[in-house]
Amino acid sequence: MTITDREPQALNVLGDAGQKLLFTEARTANTFAATAVADDELAKIWELARWSPSAANGQPLRVLFVRTREGKERLVQHLDEGNKAKTLSAPAVAVLAYDADFHEQMPTVFPARGDMLRAAFAGQAEKRESIAAYNSALQTGVFLLAVRAAGLAAGPMAGFDEAGVDKEFFAGTSWRSHLVVNIGHPGANPWFPRLPRVPVEDAVAWA
């Protein structure tokens, strides 16, 4: 029997509890409990998130986990004023970035065509930047789901000085920050009121 002769494999369906955890009842946390987030919990988040799809399996997303008070103080000086207090109170913070030189990893992540892809991208810095930014955003969505899957709450924030964060933490590297995510267990009154979703008839088309 050839592969094409085999019966198609049915995929598992995520149960109701899992759908609530990851989607319908998941919220952005604005306060966090003092409960510590262990290194192995953060490692588990990445272990889940790194399976995200990306173009040509390029995987440009990079993560800096900030856990110490010193590290948070270095970070918050580059955040918008309204984001500073909750970042200082979060047990852990992830600075999500993309690697503008992701193509250097292509022989590892796409062995069949890696050398060709690395050479093709080598002289196209602007194109690499665009591809890395888009695909890291795709991976970021999966990262947030991974935080929820690990039993933790995420508080993503775009209000910060990207150039300042890059100079503070990524100087001399090809990493470029694009999102800060507070991570921990929800604290007191952690949720803002649930806001409406775009109506289905305005968001979905059929052909």
PDB file of C-alpha atoms in Angstrom:
ATOM      1  CA  MET A   1       0.000   0.000   0.000  1.00  0.00           C
ATOM      2  CA  THR A   2       1.357   3.429  -0.932  1.00  0.00           C
ATOM      3  CA  ILE A   3       0.939   6.549   1.152  1.00  0.00           C
ATOM      4  CA  THR A   4      -1.683   7.843  -1.295  1.00  0.00           C
ATOM      5  CA  ASP A   5      -3.728   4.642  -0.865  1.00  0.00           C
ATOM      6  CA  ARG A   6      -4.080   5.073   2.884  1.00  0.00           C
ATOM      7  CA  GLU A   7      -7.248   6.330   4.487  1.00  0.00           C
ATOM      8  CA  PRO A   8      -7.030  10.028   5.426  1.00  0.00           C
ATOM      9  CA  GLN A   9      -6.198  10.524   9.091  1.00  0.00           C
ATOM     10  CA  ALA A  10      -8.825  12.298  11.151  1.00  0.00           C
ATOM     11  CA  LEU A  11      -7.420  15.033  13.380  1.00  0.00           C
ATOM     12  CA  ASN A  12      -8.382  15.358  17.010  1.00  0.00           C
ATOM     13  CA  VAL A  13     -10.797  18.115  17.986  1.00  0.00           C
ATOM     14  CA  LEU A  14      -9.927  20.395  20.901  1.00  0.00           C
ATOM     15  CA  GLY A  15     -12.496  19.867  23.641  1.00  0.00           C
ATOM     16  CA  ASP A  16     -14.786  22.506  25.088  1.00  0.00           C
ATOM     17  CA  ALA A  17     -12.521  23.140  28.078  1.00  0.00           C
ATOM     18  CA  GLY A  18      -9.512  23.671  25.829  1.00  0.00           C
ATOM     19  CA  GLN A  19     -11.433  26.019  23.543  1.00  0.00           C
ATOM     20  CA  LYS A  20     -12.495  28.109  26.537  1.00  0.00           C
ATOM     21  CA  LEU A  21      -8.947  28.161  27.935  1.00  0.00           C
ATOM     22  CA  LEU A  22      -7.333  29.274  24.689  1.00  0.00           C
ATOM     23  CA  PHE A  23     -10.068  31.296  23.013  1.00  0.00           C
ATOM     24  CA  THR A  24     -13.581  32.062  24.214  1.00  0.00           C
ATOM     25  CA  GLU A  25     -12.862  32.741  27.892  1.00  0.00           C
ATOM     26  CA  ALA A  26      -9.242  33.864  27.568  1.00  0.00           C
ATOM     27  CA  ARG A  27      -8.550  37.478  28.479  1.00  0.00           C
ATOM     28  CA  THR A  28      -5.690  39.961  28.540  1.00  0.00           C
ATOM     29  CA  ALA A  29      -4.502  40.363  32.142  1.00  0.00           C
ATOM     30  CA  ASN A  30      -3.844  43.839  33.532  1.00  0.00           C
ATOM     31  CA  THR A  31      -2.837  42.858  37.078  1.00  0.00           C
ATOM     32  CA  PHE A  32      -0.813  39.916  38.302  1.00  0.00           C
ATOM     33  CA  ALA A  33      -0.564  37.928  41.526  1.00  0.00           C
ATOM     34  CA  ALA A  34       2.757  37.722  43.321  1.00  0.00           C
ATOM     35  CA  THR A  35       2.968  33.991  42.538  1.00  0.00           C
ATOM     36  CA  ALA A  36       6.315  33.288  40.908  1.00  0.00           C
ATOM     37  CA  VAL A  37       6.598  31.908  37.391  1.00  0.00           C
ATOM     38  CA  ALA A  38       9.287  29.224  37.290  1.00  0.00           C
ATOM     39  CA  ASP A  39      11.922  28.929  34.607  1.00  0.00           C
ATOM     40  CA  ASP A  40      10.541  25.562  33.550  1.00  0.00           C
ATOM     41  CA  GLU A  41       7.114  27.155  32.995  1.00  0.00           C
ATOM     42  CA  LEU A  42       8.677  29.737  30.697  1.00  0.00           C
ATOM     43  CA  ALA A  43      10.618  26.993  28.942  1.00  0.00           C
ATOM     44  CA  LYS A  44       7.350  25.098  28.419  1.00  0.00           C
ATOM     45  CA  ILE A  45       5.786  28.179  26.811  1.00  0.00           C
ATOM     46  CA  TRP A  46       8.601  28.325  24.284  1.00  0.00           C
ATOM     47  CA  GLU A  47       8.501  24.571  23.724  1.00  0.00           C
ATOM     48  CA  LEU A  48       4.872  24.985  22.596  1.00  0.00           C
ATOM     49  CA  ALA A  49       5.274  28.276  20.743  1.00  0.00           C
ATOM     50  CA  ARG A  50       8.209  27.187  18.608  1.00  0.00           C
ATOM     51  CA  TRP A  51       5.972  24.827  16.612  1.00  0.00           C
ATOM     52  CA  SER A  52       4.180  27.766  15.004  1.00  0.00           C
ATOM     53  CA  PRO A  53       4.048  27.872  11.208  1.00  0.00           C
ATOM     54  CA  SER A  54       6.257  30.375   9.386  1.00  0.00           C
ATOM     55  CA  ALA A  55       7.224  30.952   5.764  1.00  0.00           C
ATOM     56  CA  ALA A  56       9.755  28.355   4.607  1.00  0.00           C
ATOM     57  CA  ASN A  57       9.980  27.347   8.276  1.00  0.00           C
ATOM     58  CA  GLY A  58      12.160  30.408   8.789  1.00  0.00           C
ATOM     59  CA  GLN A  59      11.112  30.881  12.456  1.00  0.00           C
ATOM     60  CA  PRO A  60      12.253  34.500  12.949  1.00  0.00           C
ATOM     61  CA  LEU A  61      10.622  34.926  16.399  1.00  0.00           C
ATOM     62  CA  ARG A  62      13.030  35.397  19.296  1.00  0.00           C
ATOM     63  CA  VAL A  63      12.219  35.811  23.005  1.00  0.00           C
ATOM     64  CA  LEU A  64      13.963  37.532  25.877  1.00  0.00           C
ATOM     65  CA  PHE A  65      12.480  36.472  29.231  1.00  0.00           C
ATOM     66  CA  VAL A  66      12.941  39.215  31.825  1.00  0.00           C
ATOM     67  CA  ARG A  67      12.529  37.928  35.396  1.00  0.00           C
ATOM     68  CA  THR A  68      14.741  39.986  37.712  1.00  0.00           C
ATOM     69  CA  ARG A  69      13.878  43.342  39.256  1.00  0.00           C
ATOM     70  CA  GLU A  70      16.992  44.804  37.673  1.00  0.00           C
ATOM     71  CA  GLY A  71      15.956  43.546  34.252  1.00  0.00           C
ATOM     72  CA  LYS A  72      12.428  44.935  34.617  1.00  0.00           C
ATOM     73  CA  GLU A  73      13.752  48.331  35.668  1.00  0.00           C
ATOM     74  CA  ARG A  74      15.939  48.419  32.587  1.00  0.00           C
ATOM     75  CA  LEU A  75      12.907  47.549  30.487  1.00  0.00           C
ATOM     76  CA  VAL A  76      10.287  49.874  31.987  1.00  0.00           C
ATOM     77  CA  GLN A  77      12.320  53.007  31.269  1.00  0.00           C
ATOM     78  CA  HIS A  78      11.420  52.351  27.612  1.00  0.00           C
ATOM     79  CA  LEU A  79       7.712  51.629  28.185  1.00  0.00           C
ATOM     80  CA  ASP A  80       4.808  54.042  27.917  1.00  0.00           C
ATOM     81  CA  GLU A  81       3.854  55.453  31.317  1.00  0.00           C
ATOM     82  CA  GLY A  82       0.632  53.450  31.556  1.00  0.00           C
ATOM     83  CA  ASN A  83       2.485  50.169  31.093  1.00  0.00           C
ATOM     84  CA  LYS A  84       5.261  50.602  33.659  1.00  0.00           C
ATOM     85  CA  ALA A  85       3.539  49.608  36.911  1.00  0.00           C
ATOM     86  CA  LYS A  86       1.941  46.427  35.623  1.00  0.00           C
ATOM     87  CA  THR A  87       5.217  45.331  34.031  1.00  0.00           C
ATOM     88  CA  LEU A  88       7.079  45.832  37.299  1.00  0.00           C
ATOM     89  CA  SER A  89       4.416  43.775  39.081  1.00  0.00           C
ATOM     90  CA  ALA A  90       4.373  40.900  36.585  1.00  0.00           C
ATOM     91  CA  PRO A  91       6.357  37.844  37.726  1.00  0.00           C
ATOM     92  CA  ALA A  92       7.860  37.465  34.245  1.00  0.00           C
ATOM     93  CA  VAL A  93       7.983  39.515  31.074  1.00  0.00           C
ATOM     94  CA  ALA A  94       8.689  38.348  27.543  1.00  0.00           C
ATOM     95  CA  VAL A  95      10.181  40.763  25.058  1.00  0.00           C
ATOM     96  CA  LEU A  96       9.254  39.327  21.676  1.00  0.00           C
ATOM     97  CA  ALA A  97      11.548  40.167  18.812  1.00  0.00           C
ATOM     98  CA  TYR A  98      12.354  39.033  15.313  1.00  0.00           C
ATOM     99  CA  ASP A  99      15.762  38.127  13.965  1.00  0.00           C
ATOM    100  CA  ALA A 100      16.452  40.187  10.857  1.00  0.00           C
ATOM    101  CA  ASP A 101      19.163  37.667   9.988  1.00  0.00           C
ATOM    102  CA  PHE A 102      16.889  34.649  10.330  1.00  0.00           C
ATOM    103  CA  HIS A 103      18.188  33.413   6.965  1.00  0.00           C
ATOM    104  CA  GLU A 104      21.416  32.291   8.640  1.00  0.00           C
ATOM    105  CA  GLN A 105      19.407  29.475  10.251  1.00  0.00           C
ATOM    106  CA  MET A 106      17.882  28.233   6.982  1.00  0.00           C
ATOM    107  CA  PRO A 107      20.288  25.298   6.497  1.00  0.00           C
ATOM    108  CA  THR A 108      19.215  24.061   9.942  1.00  0.00           C
ATOM    109  CA  VAL A 109      15.462  24.636   9.690  1.00  0.00           C
ATOM    110  CA  PHE A 110      14.996  23.809   5.995  1.00  0.00           C
ATOM    111  CA  PRO A 111      17.732  21.280   5.197  1.00  0.00           C
ATOM    112  CA  ALA A 112      16.526  20.459   1.677  1.00  0.00           C
ATOM    113  CA  ARG A 113      16.872  24.053   0.410  1.00  0.00           C
ATOM    114  CA  GLY A 114      18.552  25.849   3.273  1.00  0.00           C
ATOM    115  CA  ASP A 115      21.832  26.775   1.610  1.00  0.00           C
ATOM    116  CA  MET A 116      19.998  28.108  -1.433  1.00  0.00           C
ATOM    117  CA  LEU A 117      17.598  30.180   0.694  1.00  0.00           C
ATOM    118  CA  ARG A 118      20.381  31.575   2.858  1.00  0.00           C
ATOM    119  CA  ALA A 119      22.284  32.674  -0.240  1.00  0.00           C
ATOM    120  CA  ALA A 120      19.154  34.135  -1.862  1.00  0.00           C
ATOM    121  CA  PHE A 121      18.343  36.268   1.188  1.00  0.00           C
ATOM    122  CA  ALA A 122      21.926  37.292   1.952  1.00  0.00           C
ATOM    123  CA  GLY A 123      21.854  40.519  -0.059  1.00  0.00           C
ATOM    124  CA  GLN A 124      18.209  41.440   0.587  1.00  0.00           C
ATOM    125  CA  ALA A 125      18.161  43.098   3.992  1.00  0.00           C
ATOM    126  CA  GLU A 126      14.941  45.046   3.360  1.00  0.00           C
ATOM    127  CA  LYS A 127      13.085  41.960   2.158  1.00  0.00           C
ATOM    128  CA  ARG A 128      14.362  39.913   5.115  1.00  0.00           C
ATOM    129  CA  GLU A 129      13.161  42.611   7.497  1.00  0.00           C
ATOM    130  CA  SER A 130       9.659  42.518   6.006  1.00  0.00           C
ATOM    131  CA  ILE A 131       9.480  38.713   6.035  1.00  0.00           C
ATOM    132  CA  ALA A 132      10.818  38.503   9.585  1.00  0.00           C
ATOM    133  CA  ALA A 133       8.387  41.122  10.899  1.00  0.00           C
ATOM    134  CA  TYR A 134       5.361  39.438   9.309  1.00  0.00           C
ATOM    135  CA  ASN A 135       6.234  35.898  10.294  1.00  0.00           C
ATOM    136  CA  SER A 136       7.231  36.801  13.845  1.00  0.00           C
ATOM    137  CA  ALA A 137       3.794  38.419  14.207  1.00  0.00           C
ATOM    138  CA  LEU A 138       2.261  35.118  13.082  1.00  0.00           C
ATOM    139  CA  GLN A 139       4.400  33.259  15.613  1.00  0.00           C
ATOM    140  CA  THR A 140       3.482  35.782  18.311  1.00  0.00           C
ATOM    141  CA  GLY A 141      -0.172  34.762  18.121  1.00  0.00           C
ATOM    142  CA  VAL A 142       0.861  31.180  18.798  1.00  0.00           C
ATOM    143  CA  PHE A 143       3.130  32.363  21.633  1.00  0.00           C
ATOM    144  CA  LEU A 144       0.135  33.972  23.374  1.00  0.00           C
ATOM    145  CA  LEU A 145      -1.832  30.736  23.006  1.00  0.00           C
ATOM    146  CA  ALA A 146       1.136  28.871  24.490  1.00  0.00           C
ATOM    147  CA  VAL A 147       1.075  31.141  27.555  1.00  0.00           C
ATOM    148  CA  ARG A 148      -2.599  30.312  28.053  1.00  0.00           C
ATOM    149  CA  ALA A 149      -1.993  26.604  27.447  1.00  0.00           C
ATOM    150  CA  ALA A 150       0.617  26.683  30.234  1.00  0.00           C
ATOM    151  CA  GLY A 151      -2.063  27.879  32.675  1.00  0.00           C
ATOM    152  CA  LEU A 152      -0.822  31.465  32.793  1.00  0.00           C
ATOM    153  CA  ALA A 153      -2.235  34.818  31.749  1.00  0.00           C
ATOM    154  CA  ALA A 154      -0.666  37.110  29.159  1.00  0.00           C
ATOM    155  CA  GLY A 155      -0.715  40.894  28.968  1.00  0.00           C
ATOM    156  CA  PRO A 156       0.649  41.899  25.547  1.00  0.00           C
ATOM    157  CA  MET A 157       1.650  45.561  25.082  1.00  0.00           C
ATOM    158  CA  ALA A 158       2.866  47.491  22.059  1.00  0.00           C
ATOM    159  CA  GLY A 159       3.324  50.772  23.933  1.00  0.00           C
ATOM    160  CA  PHE A 160       7.110  51.080  24.161  1.00  0.00           C
ATOM    161  CA  ASP A 161      10.141  52.590  22.470  1.00  0.00           C
ATOM    162  CA  GLU A 162      11.351  49.801  20.223  1.00  0.00           C
ATOM    163  CA  ALA A 163      14.644  51.488  19.382  1.00  0.00           C
ATOM    164  CA  GLY A 164      15.303  52.059  23.090  1.00  0.00           C
ATOM    165  CA  VAL A 165      14.595  48.425  23.977  1.00  0.00           C
ATOM    166  CA  ASP A 166      16.780  47.223  21.119  1.00  0.00           C
ATOM    167  CA  LYS A 167      19.659  49.408  22.293  1.00  0.00           C
ATOM    168  CA  GLU A 168      19.162  48.325  25.913  1.00  0.00           C
ATOM    169  CA  PHE A 169      18.988  44.579  25.332  1.00  0.00           C
ATOM    170  CA  PHE A 170      19.874  43.697  21.741  1.00  0.00           C
ATOM    171  CA  ALA A 171      22.759  46.018  20.858  1.00  0.00           C
ATOM    172  CA  GLY A 172      25.168  44.349  18.470  1.00  0.00           C
ATOM    173  CA  THR A 173      22.644  41.687  17.441  1.00  0.00           C
ATOM    174  CA  SER A 174      20.143  41.295  14.594  1.00  0.00           C
ATOM    175  CA  TRP A 175      17.171  41.059  16.990  1.00  0.00           C
ATOM    176  CA  ARG A 176      14.449  43.729  16.710  1.00  0.00           C
ATOM    177  CA  SER A 177      11.766  44.035  19.417  1.00  0.00           C
ATOM    178  CA  HIS A 178       8.093  44.221  18.459  1.00  0.00           C
ATOM    179  CA  LEU A 179       5.962  43.299  21.517  1.00  0.00           C
ATOM    180  CA  VAL A 180       6.235  43.129  25.308  1.00  0.00           C
ATOM    181  CA  VAL A 181       4.172  40.457  27.076  1.00  0.00           C
ATOM    182  CA  ASN A 182       3.622  40.378  30.830  1.00  0.00           C
ATOM    183  CA  ILE A 183       3.182  36.813  32.096  1.00  0.00           C
ATOM    184  CA  GLY A 184       1.838  35.447  35.366  1.00  0.00           C
ATOM    185  CA  HIS A 185      -1.236  34.427  37.324  1.00  0.00           C
ATOM    186  CA  PRO A 186      -4.096  36.962  37.317  1.00  0.00           C
ATOM    187  CA  GLY A 187      -4.119  39.399  40.237  1.00  0.00           C
ATOM    188  CA  ALA A 188      -6.920  41.476  41.756  1.00  0.00           C
ATOM    189  CA  ASN A 189      -9.504  42.702  39.234  1.00  0.00           C
ATOM    190  CA  PRO A 190      -7.323  41.601  36.318  1.00  0.00           C
ATOM    191  CA  TRP A 191      -9.837  41.916  33.493  1.00  0.00           C
ATOM    192  CA  PHE A 192     -11.334  44.928  31.785  1.00  0.00           C
ATOM    193  CA  PRO A 193     -14.956  44.429  30.667  1.00  0.00           C
ATOM    194  CA  ARG A 194     -15.162  42.132  27.649  1.00  0.00           C
ATOM    195  CA  LEU A 195     -15.346  44.237  24.493  1.00  0.00           C
ATOM    196  CA  PRO A 196     -17.491  43.279  21.485  1.00  0.00           C
ATOM    197  CA  ARG A 197     -16.183  41.251  18.563  1.00  0.00           C
ATOM    198  CA  VAL A 198     -16.607  42.312  14.937  1.00  0.00           C
ATOM    199  CA  PRO A 199     -19.962  40.929  13.687  1.00  0.00           C
ATOM    200  CA  VAL A 200     -19.575  37.708  11.708  1.00  0.00           C
ATOM    201  CA  GLU A 201     -21.328  39.178   8.681  1.00  0.00           C
ATOM    202  CA  ASP A 202     -18.727  41.952   8.556  1.00  0.00           C
ATOM    203  CA  ALA A 203     -15.724  39.685   9.049  1.00  0.00           C
ATOM    204  CA  VAL A 204     -16.435  36.500   7.093  1.00  0.00           C
ATOM    205  CA  ALA A 205     -17.101  36.073   3.378  1.00  0.00           C
ATOM    206  CA  TRP A 206     -17.849  32.947   1.400  1.00  0.00           C
ATOM    207  CA  ALA A 207     -17.019  32.041  -2.169  1.00  0.00           C
TER     208      ALA A 207
END
